[in-house]
Short mmCIF file of C-alpha atoms and ligand atoms in Angstrom, two decimals:
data_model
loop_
_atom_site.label_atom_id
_atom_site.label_comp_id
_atom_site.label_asym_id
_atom_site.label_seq_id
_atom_site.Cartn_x
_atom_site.Cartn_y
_atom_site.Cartn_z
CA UNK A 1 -20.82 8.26 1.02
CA UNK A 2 -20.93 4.46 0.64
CA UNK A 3 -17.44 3.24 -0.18
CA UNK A 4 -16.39 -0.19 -2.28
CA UNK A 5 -12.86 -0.72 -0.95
CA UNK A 6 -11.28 -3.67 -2.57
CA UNK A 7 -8.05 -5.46 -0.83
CA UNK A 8 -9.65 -3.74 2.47
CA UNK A 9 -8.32 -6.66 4.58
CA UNK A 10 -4.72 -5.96 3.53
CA UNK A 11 -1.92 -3.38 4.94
CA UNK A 12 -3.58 -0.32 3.40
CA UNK A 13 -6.96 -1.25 2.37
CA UNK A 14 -7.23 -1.65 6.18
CA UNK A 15 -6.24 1.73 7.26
CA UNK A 16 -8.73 3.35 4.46
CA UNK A 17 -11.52 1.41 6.23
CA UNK A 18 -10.72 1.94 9.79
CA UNK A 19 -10.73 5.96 8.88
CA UNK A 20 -13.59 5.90 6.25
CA UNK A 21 -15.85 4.48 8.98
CA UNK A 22 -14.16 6.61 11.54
CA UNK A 23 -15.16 9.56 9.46
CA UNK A 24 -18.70 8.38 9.35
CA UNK A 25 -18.89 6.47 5.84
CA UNK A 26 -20.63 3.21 4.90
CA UNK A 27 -17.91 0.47 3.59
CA UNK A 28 -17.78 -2.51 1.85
CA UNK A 29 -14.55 -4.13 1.94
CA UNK A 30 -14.58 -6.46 -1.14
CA UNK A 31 -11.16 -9.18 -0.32
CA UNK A 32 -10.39 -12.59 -1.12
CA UNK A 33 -8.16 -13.18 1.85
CA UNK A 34 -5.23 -14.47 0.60
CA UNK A 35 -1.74 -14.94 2.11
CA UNK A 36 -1.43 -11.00 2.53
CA UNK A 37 -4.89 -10.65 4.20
CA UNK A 38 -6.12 -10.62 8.09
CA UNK A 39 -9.54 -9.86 9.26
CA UNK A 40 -7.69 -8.47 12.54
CA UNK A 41 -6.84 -5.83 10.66
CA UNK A 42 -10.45 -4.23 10.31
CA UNK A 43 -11.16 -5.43 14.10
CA UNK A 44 -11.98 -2.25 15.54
CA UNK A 45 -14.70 -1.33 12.77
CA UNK A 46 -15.84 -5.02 12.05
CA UNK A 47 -19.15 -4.20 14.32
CA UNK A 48 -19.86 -1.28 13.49
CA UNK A 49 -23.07 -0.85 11.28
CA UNK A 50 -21.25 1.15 8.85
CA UNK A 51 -18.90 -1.97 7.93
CA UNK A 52 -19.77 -4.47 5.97
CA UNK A 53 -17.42 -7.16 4.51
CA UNK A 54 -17.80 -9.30 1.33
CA UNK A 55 -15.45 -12.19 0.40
CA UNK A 56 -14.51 -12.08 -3.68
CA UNK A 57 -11.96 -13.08 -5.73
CA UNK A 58 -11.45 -9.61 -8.20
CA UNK A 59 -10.41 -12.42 -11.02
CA UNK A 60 -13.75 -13.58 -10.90
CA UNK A 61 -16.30 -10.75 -12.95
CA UNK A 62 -19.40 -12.44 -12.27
CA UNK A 63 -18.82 -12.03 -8.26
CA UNK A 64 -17.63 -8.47 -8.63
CA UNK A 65 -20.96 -7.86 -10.53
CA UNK A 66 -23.30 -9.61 -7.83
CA UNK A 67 -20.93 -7.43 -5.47
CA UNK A 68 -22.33 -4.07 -7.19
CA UNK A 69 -25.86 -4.64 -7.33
CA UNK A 70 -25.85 -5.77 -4.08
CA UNK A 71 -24.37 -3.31 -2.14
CA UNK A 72 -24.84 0.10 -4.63
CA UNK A 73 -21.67 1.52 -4.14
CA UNK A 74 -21.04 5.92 -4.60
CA UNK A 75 -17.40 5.43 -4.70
CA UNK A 76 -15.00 2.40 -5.67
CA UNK A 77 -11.34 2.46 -4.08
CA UNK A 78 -8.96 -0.12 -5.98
CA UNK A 79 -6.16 -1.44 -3.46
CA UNK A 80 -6.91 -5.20 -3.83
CA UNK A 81 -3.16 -6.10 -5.59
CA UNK A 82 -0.83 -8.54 -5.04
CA UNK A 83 1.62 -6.57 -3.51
CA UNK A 84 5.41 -8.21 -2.94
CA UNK A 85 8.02 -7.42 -5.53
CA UNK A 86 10.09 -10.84 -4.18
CA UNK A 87 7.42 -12.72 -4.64
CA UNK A 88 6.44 -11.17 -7.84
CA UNK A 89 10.08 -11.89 -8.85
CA UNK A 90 9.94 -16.08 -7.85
CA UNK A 91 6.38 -16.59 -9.83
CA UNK A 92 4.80 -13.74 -11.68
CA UNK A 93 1.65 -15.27 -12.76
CA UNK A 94 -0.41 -14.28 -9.86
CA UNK A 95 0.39 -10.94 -10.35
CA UNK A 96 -0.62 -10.97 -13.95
CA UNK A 97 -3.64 -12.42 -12.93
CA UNK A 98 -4.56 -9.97 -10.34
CA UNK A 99 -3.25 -6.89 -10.69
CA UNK A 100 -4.01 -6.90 -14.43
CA UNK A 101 -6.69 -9.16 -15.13
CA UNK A 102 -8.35 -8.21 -11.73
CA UNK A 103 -7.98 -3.95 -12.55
CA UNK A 104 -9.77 -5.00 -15.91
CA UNK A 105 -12.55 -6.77 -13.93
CA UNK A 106 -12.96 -4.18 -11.97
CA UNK A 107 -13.49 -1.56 -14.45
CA UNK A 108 -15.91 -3.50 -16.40
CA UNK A 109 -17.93 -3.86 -13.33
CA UNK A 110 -17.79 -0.57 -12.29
CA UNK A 111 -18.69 0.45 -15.81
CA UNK A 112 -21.24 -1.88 -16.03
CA UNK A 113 -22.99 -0.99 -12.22
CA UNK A 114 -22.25 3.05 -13.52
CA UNK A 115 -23.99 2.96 -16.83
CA UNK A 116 -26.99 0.68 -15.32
CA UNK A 117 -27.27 3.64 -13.21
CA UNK A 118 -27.48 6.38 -15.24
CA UNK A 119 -23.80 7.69 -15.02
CA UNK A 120 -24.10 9.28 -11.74
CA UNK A 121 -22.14 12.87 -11.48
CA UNK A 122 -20.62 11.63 -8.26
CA UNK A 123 -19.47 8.15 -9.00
CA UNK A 124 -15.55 7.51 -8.91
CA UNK A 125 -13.21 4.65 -9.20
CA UNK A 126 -10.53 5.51 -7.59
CA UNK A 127 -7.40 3.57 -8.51
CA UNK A 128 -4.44 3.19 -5.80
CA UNK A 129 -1.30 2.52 -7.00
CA UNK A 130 2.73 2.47 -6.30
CA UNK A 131 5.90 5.04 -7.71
CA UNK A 132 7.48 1.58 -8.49
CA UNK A 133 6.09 1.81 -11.92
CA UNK A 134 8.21 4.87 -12.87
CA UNK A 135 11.61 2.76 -12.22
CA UNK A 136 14.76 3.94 -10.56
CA UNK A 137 15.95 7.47 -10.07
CA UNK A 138 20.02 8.74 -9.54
CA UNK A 139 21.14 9.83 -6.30
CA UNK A 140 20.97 13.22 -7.22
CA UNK A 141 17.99 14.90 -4.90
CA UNK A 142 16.60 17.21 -7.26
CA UNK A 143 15.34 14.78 -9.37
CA UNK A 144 12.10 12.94 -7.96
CA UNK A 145 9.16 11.43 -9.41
CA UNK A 146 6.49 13.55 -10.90
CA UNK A 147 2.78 12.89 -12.44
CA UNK A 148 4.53 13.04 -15.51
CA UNK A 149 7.43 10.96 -15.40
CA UNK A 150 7.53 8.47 -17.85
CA UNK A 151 6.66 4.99 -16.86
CA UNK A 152 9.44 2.39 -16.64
CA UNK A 153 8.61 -0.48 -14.44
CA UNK A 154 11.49 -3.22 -13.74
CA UNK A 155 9.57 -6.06 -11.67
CA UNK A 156 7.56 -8.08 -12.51
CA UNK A 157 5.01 -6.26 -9.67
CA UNK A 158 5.56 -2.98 -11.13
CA UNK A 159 4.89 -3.64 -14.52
CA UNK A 160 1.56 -4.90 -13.39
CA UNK A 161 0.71 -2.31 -11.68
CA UNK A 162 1.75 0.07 -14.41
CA UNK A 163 -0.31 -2.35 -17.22
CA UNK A 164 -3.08 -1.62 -14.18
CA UNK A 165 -2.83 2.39 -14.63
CA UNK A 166 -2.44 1.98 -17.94
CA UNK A 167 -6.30 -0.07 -18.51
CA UNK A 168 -7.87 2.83 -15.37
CA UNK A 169 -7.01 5.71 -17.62
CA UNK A 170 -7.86 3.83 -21.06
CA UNK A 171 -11.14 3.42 -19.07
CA UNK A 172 -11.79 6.88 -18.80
CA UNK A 173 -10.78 8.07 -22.36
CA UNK A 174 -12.47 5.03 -23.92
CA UNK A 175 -15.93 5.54 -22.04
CA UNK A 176 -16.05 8.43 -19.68
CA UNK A 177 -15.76 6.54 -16.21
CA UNK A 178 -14.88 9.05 -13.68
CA UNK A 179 -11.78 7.81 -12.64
CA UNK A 180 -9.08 8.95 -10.60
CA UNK A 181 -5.28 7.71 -9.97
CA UNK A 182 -2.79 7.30 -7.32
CA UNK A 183 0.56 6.70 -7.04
CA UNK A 184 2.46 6.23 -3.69
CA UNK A 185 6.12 5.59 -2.05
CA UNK A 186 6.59 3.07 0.60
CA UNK A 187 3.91 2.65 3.48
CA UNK A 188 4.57 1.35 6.93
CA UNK A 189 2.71 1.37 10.11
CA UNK A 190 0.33 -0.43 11.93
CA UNK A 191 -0.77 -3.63 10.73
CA UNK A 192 2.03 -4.34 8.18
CA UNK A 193 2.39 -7.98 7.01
CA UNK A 194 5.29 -9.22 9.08
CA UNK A 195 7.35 -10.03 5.40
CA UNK A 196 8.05 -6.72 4.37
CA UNK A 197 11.12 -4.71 5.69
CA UNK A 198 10.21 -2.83 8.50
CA UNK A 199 7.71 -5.47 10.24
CA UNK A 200 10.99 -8.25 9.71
CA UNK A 201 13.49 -5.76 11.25
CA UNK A 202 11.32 -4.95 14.35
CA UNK A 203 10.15 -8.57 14.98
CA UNK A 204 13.53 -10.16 13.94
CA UNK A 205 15.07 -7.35 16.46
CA UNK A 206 13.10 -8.98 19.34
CA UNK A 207 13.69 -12.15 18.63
CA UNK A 208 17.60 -11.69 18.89
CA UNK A 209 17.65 -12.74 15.27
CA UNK A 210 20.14 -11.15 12.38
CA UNK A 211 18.00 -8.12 10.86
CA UNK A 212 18.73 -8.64 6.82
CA UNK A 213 19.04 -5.77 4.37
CA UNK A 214 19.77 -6.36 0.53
CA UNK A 215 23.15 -5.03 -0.51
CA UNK A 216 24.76 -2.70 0.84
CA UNK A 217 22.07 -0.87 2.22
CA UNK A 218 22.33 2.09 0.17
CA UNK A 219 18.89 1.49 -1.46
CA UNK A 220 16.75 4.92 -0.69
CA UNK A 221 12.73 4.89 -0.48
CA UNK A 222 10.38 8.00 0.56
CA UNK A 223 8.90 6.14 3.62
CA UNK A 224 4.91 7.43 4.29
CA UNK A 225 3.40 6.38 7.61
CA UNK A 226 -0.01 4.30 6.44
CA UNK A 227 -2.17 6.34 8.13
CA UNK A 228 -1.29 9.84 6.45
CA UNK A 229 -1.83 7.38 3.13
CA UNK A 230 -4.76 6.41 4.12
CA UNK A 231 -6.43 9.81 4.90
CA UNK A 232 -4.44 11.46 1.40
CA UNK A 233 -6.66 8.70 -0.52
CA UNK A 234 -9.94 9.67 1.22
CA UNK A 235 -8.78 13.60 -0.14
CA UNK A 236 -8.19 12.06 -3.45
CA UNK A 237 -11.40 10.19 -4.00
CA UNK A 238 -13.31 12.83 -2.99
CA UNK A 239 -11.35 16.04 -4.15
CA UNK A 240 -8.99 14.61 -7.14
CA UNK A 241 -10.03 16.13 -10.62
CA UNK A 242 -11.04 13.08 -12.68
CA UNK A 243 -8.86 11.80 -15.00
CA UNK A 244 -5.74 12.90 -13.21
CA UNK A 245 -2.67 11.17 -11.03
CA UNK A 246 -1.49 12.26 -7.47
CA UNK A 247 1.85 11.01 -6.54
CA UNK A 248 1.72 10.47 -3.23
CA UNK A 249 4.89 10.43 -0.41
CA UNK A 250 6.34 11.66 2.80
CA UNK A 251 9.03 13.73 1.93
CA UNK A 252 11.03 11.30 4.16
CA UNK A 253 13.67 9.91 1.82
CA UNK A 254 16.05 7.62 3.75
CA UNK A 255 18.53 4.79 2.76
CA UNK A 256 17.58 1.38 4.20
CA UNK A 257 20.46 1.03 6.36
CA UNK A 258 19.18 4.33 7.79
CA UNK A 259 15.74 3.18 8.47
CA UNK A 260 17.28 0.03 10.04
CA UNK A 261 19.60 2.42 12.35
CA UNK A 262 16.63 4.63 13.87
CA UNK A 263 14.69 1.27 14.30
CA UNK A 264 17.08 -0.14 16.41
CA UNK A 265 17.84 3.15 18.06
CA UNK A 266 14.22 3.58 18.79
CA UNK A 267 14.23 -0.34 20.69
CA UNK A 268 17.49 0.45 21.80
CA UNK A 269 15.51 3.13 24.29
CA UNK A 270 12.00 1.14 24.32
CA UNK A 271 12.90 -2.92 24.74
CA UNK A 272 16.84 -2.49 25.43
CA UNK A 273 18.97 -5.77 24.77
CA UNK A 274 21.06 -7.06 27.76
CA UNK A 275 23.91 -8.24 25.10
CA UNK A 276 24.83 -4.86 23.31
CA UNK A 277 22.39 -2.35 20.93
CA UNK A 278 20.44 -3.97 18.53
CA UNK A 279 22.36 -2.62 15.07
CA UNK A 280 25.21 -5.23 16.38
CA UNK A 281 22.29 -7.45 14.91
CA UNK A 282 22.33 -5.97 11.37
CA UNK A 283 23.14 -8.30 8.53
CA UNK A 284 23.83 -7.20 5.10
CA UNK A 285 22.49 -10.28 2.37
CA UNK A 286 22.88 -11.37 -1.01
CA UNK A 287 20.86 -7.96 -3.27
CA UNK A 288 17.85 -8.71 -4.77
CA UNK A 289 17.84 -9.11 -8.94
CA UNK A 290 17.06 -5.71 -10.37
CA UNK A 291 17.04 -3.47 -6.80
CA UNK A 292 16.01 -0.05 -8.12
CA UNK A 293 18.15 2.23 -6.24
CA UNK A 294 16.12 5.06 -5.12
CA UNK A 295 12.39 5.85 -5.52
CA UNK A 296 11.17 9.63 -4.36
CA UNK A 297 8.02 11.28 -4.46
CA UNK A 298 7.25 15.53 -5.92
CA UNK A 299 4.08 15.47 -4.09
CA UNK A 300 3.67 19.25 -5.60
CA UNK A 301 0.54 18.56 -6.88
CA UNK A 302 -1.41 17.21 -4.24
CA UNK A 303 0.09 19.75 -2.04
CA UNK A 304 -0.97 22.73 -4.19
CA UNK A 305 -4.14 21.09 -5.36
CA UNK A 306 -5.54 19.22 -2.55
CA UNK A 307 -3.93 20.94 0.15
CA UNK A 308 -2.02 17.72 1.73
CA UNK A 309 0.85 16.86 3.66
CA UNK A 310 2.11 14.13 5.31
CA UNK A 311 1.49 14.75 9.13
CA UNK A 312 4.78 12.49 10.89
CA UNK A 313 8.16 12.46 9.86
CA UNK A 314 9.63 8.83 9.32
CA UNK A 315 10.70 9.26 12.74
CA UNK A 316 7.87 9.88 14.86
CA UNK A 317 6.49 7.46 12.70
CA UNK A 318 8.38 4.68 13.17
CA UNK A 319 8.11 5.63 17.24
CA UNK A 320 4.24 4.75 16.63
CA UNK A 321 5.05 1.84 14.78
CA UNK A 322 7.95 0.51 16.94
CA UNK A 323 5.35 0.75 20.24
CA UNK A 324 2.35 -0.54 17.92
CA UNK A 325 4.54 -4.10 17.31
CA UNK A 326 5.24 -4.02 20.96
CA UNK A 327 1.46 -3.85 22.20
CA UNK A 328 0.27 -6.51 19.61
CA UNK A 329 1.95 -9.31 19.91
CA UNK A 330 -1.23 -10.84 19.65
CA UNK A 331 -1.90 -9.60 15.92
CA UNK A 332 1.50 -11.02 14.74
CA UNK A 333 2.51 -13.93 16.69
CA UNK A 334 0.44 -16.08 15.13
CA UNK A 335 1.24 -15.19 11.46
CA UNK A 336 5.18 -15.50 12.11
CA UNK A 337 3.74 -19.54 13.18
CA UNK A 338 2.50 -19.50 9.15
CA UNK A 339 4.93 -21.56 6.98
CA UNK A 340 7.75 -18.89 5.52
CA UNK A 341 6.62 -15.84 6.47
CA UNK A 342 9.36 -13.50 7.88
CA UNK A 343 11.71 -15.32 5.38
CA UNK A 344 10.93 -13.33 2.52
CA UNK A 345 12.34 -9.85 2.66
CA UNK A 346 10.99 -6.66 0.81
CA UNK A 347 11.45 -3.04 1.06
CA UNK A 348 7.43 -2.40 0.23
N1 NAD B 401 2.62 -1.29 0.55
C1 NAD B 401 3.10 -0.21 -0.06
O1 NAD B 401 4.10 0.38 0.38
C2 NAD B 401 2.38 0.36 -1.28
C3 NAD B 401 2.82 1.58 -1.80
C4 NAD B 401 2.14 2.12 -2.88
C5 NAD B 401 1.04 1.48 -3.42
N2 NAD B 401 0.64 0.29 -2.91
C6 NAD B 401 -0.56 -0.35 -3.49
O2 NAD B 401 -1.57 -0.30 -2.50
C7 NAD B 401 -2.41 -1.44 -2.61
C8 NAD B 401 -2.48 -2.16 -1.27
O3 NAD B 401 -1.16 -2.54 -0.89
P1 NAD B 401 -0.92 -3.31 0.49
O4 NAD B 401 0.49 -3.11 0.85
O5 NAD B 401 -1.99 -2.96 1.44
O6 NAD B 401 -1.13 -4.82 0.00
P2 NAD B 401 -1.40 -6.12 0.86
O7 NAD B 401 -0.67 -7.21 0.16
O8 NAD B 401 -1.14 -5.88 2.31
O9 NAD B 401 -2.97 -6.35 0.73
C9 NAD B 401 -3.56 -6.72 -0.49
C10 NAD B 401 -5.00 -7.17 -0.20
O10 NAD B 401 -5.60 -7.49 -1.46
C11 NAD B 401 -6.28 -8.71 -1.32
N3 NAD B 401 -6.27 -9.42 -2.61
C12 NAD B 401 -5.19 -9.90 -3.26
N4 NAD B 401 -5.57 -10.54 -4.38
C13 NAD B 401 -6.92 -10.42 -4.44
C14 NAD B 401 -7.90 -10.85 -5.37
N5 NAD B 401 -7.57 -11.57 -6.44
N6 NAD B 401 -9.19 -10.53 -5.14
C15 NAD B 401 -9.54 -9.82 -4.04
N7 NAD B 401 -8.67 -9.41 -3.10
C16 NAD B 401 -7.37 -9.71 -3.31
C17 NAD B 401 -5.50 -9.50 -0.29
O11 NAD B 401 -6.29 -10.53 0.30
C18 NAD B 401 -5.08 -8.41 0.68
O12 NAD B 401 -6.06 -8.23 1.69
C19 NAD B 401 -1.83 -2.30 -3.74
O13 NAD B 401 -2.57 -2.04 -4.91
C20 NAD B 401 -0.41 -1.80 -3.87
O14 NAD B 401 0.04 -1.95 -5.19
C21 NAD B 401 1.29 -0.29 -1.85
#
């Protein structure tokens, strides 16, 4: 199977192309490198003669063409987004651009390269997306997001994506391309740019510095390890019934102050601190505008359909993740030196 994987240099697009060509397929990992990306990320695959990596800006239709008939793709995997609701919040035109403008792009080129070919039975675009765009849930546990909830974005990010879902499945209805959809909770793991929650707690943590969370901390998320993402969208693109969603999550729903407790328990025992534990380091800040409260995942329908489950709980994964940022200093050290990251705090 020869694999398009756009946004392959980011958090996730990484971890589908390190176990794609682990698993034996051909990839081309379509990115633009912005802010978000890092070729480190793909590292271990980058010789391998399965990889291959082209540098394109998804705004720009002509190179996403050129980028089909040159490389012939079976499958297309969407991830290429911009992806930080803060930043989507301070200057949401990028965000149009991209994760709207882009997803359109993308289809027309895929629908383009598809119909140039003959509509091939096995060609799928695969688009990956995020629970954000069905809005805010109550506290009350029972109630989680489903394939059918209605959509009701509240950032700026979120709506994109959601326009972005919206335009995939138009696609298919309007001209039969064999799409399929996504939609996931909260990644971490390996490889996660040091500005969203988890990376800033660990590496503010070691630096003795105060480890931020918005509010009160109250805010819950269904936390998946990347790499149990990562092989749920090789199932999906390769198993999912076209036309459809899969909500995607771990099944690990826990506040942030919670997450922010086992991480410093977890360094606590690893890197102990010679001046007390590390939660003495916890800092509650100013909430961001429009915090949705809780996000959680039904993943009923992957589970009964596909057969998946997440394979850590959030904490064994954050154990891997914890010792991952401990052995690589060398991935992240250098991006902390880049102007204003690690001051710009997320929860995805
Ligand atoms: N991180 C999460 O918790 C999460 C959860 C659910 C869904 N998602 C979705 O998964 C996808 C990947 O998320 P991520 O966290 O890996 O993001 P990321 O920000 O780490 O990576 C995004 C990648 O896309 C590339 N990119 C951005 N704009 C581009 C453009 N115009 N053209 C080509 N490439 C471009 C970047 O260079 C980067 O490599 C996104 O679509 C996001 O909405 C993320």
């Amino acid at each position: 199977m020869k694999l398009l994987v756009t946004g392959g240099a980011g958090f996730i697009g990484s971890a589908v192309v390190r176990l794609a060509v682990a698993r034996g397929h051909q990839v081309v990992n379509l990115d633009a490198l912005t802010y978000a990306a890092n070729l480190a990320n793909v590292a271990p695959v980058a010789d391998s003669p399965l990889y291959a990596f082209q540098q394109a800006d998804i705004r720009d239709l002509a190179a996403l063409d050129a980028c089909f008939a040159a490389h012939q793709p079976d499958i297309v995997m969407h991830l290429a987004a911009e992806s930080h609701v803060d930043r989507s919040i301070d200057g949401p035109a990028e965000f149009i651009d991209t994760n709207i403008t882009g997803t359109f792009n993308m289809l027309e080129a895929a629908r383009t390269y598809w119909m140039a070919q003959g509509r091939p039975q096995g060609f799928r675009f695969h688009h990956i997306s995020t629970d954000e765009v069905f809005g805010s849930l109550p506290s009350d546990p029972s109630v989680k997001f489903t394939e059918a909830t209605a959509y009701d974005p509240r950032s700026p990010y979120s709506a994109s994506k959601a326009a972005s879902d919206h335009l995939v499945r138009a696609w298919h209805e309007s001209y039969g391309l064999p799409v399929v959809l996504s939609n996931c909770s909260n990644n971490y793991g390996p490889y996660h740019f040091p500005e969203k929650l988890i990376p800033v707690v660990i590496l503010n943590a070691l630096a003795g510095k105060p480890l931020p969370i918005y509010g009160d901390g109250s805010n819950v998320r269904d936390w998946l390890y990347v790499e149990d993402h990562a092989d749920a969208l090789l199932l999906v693109v390769s198993q999912g019934q076209l036309g459809r969603s899969y909500n995607i999550g771990g099944e690990n729903e826990r506040t942030n102050l919670q997450l922010v407790e086992t991480i410093c328990a977890i360094l606590d025992q690893l890197r102990p601190r010679e001046t007390g534990a590390y939660a003495d380091l916890i800092t509650f800040v100013t909430d961001r505008p429009g915090h949705d409260a809780r996000y959680a995942i039904d993943p009923s329908r992957i589970r009964t359909e596909l057969g998946w489950r997440p394979s850590v709980s959030v904490e064994e994964g954050l154990e891997r993740t914890v010792h991952w940022y401990l052995e690589n200093e060398d991935w992240w050290h250098p991006l902390l030196a880049r102007q204003g990251v690690g001051q710009r705090l997320g929860t995805t």
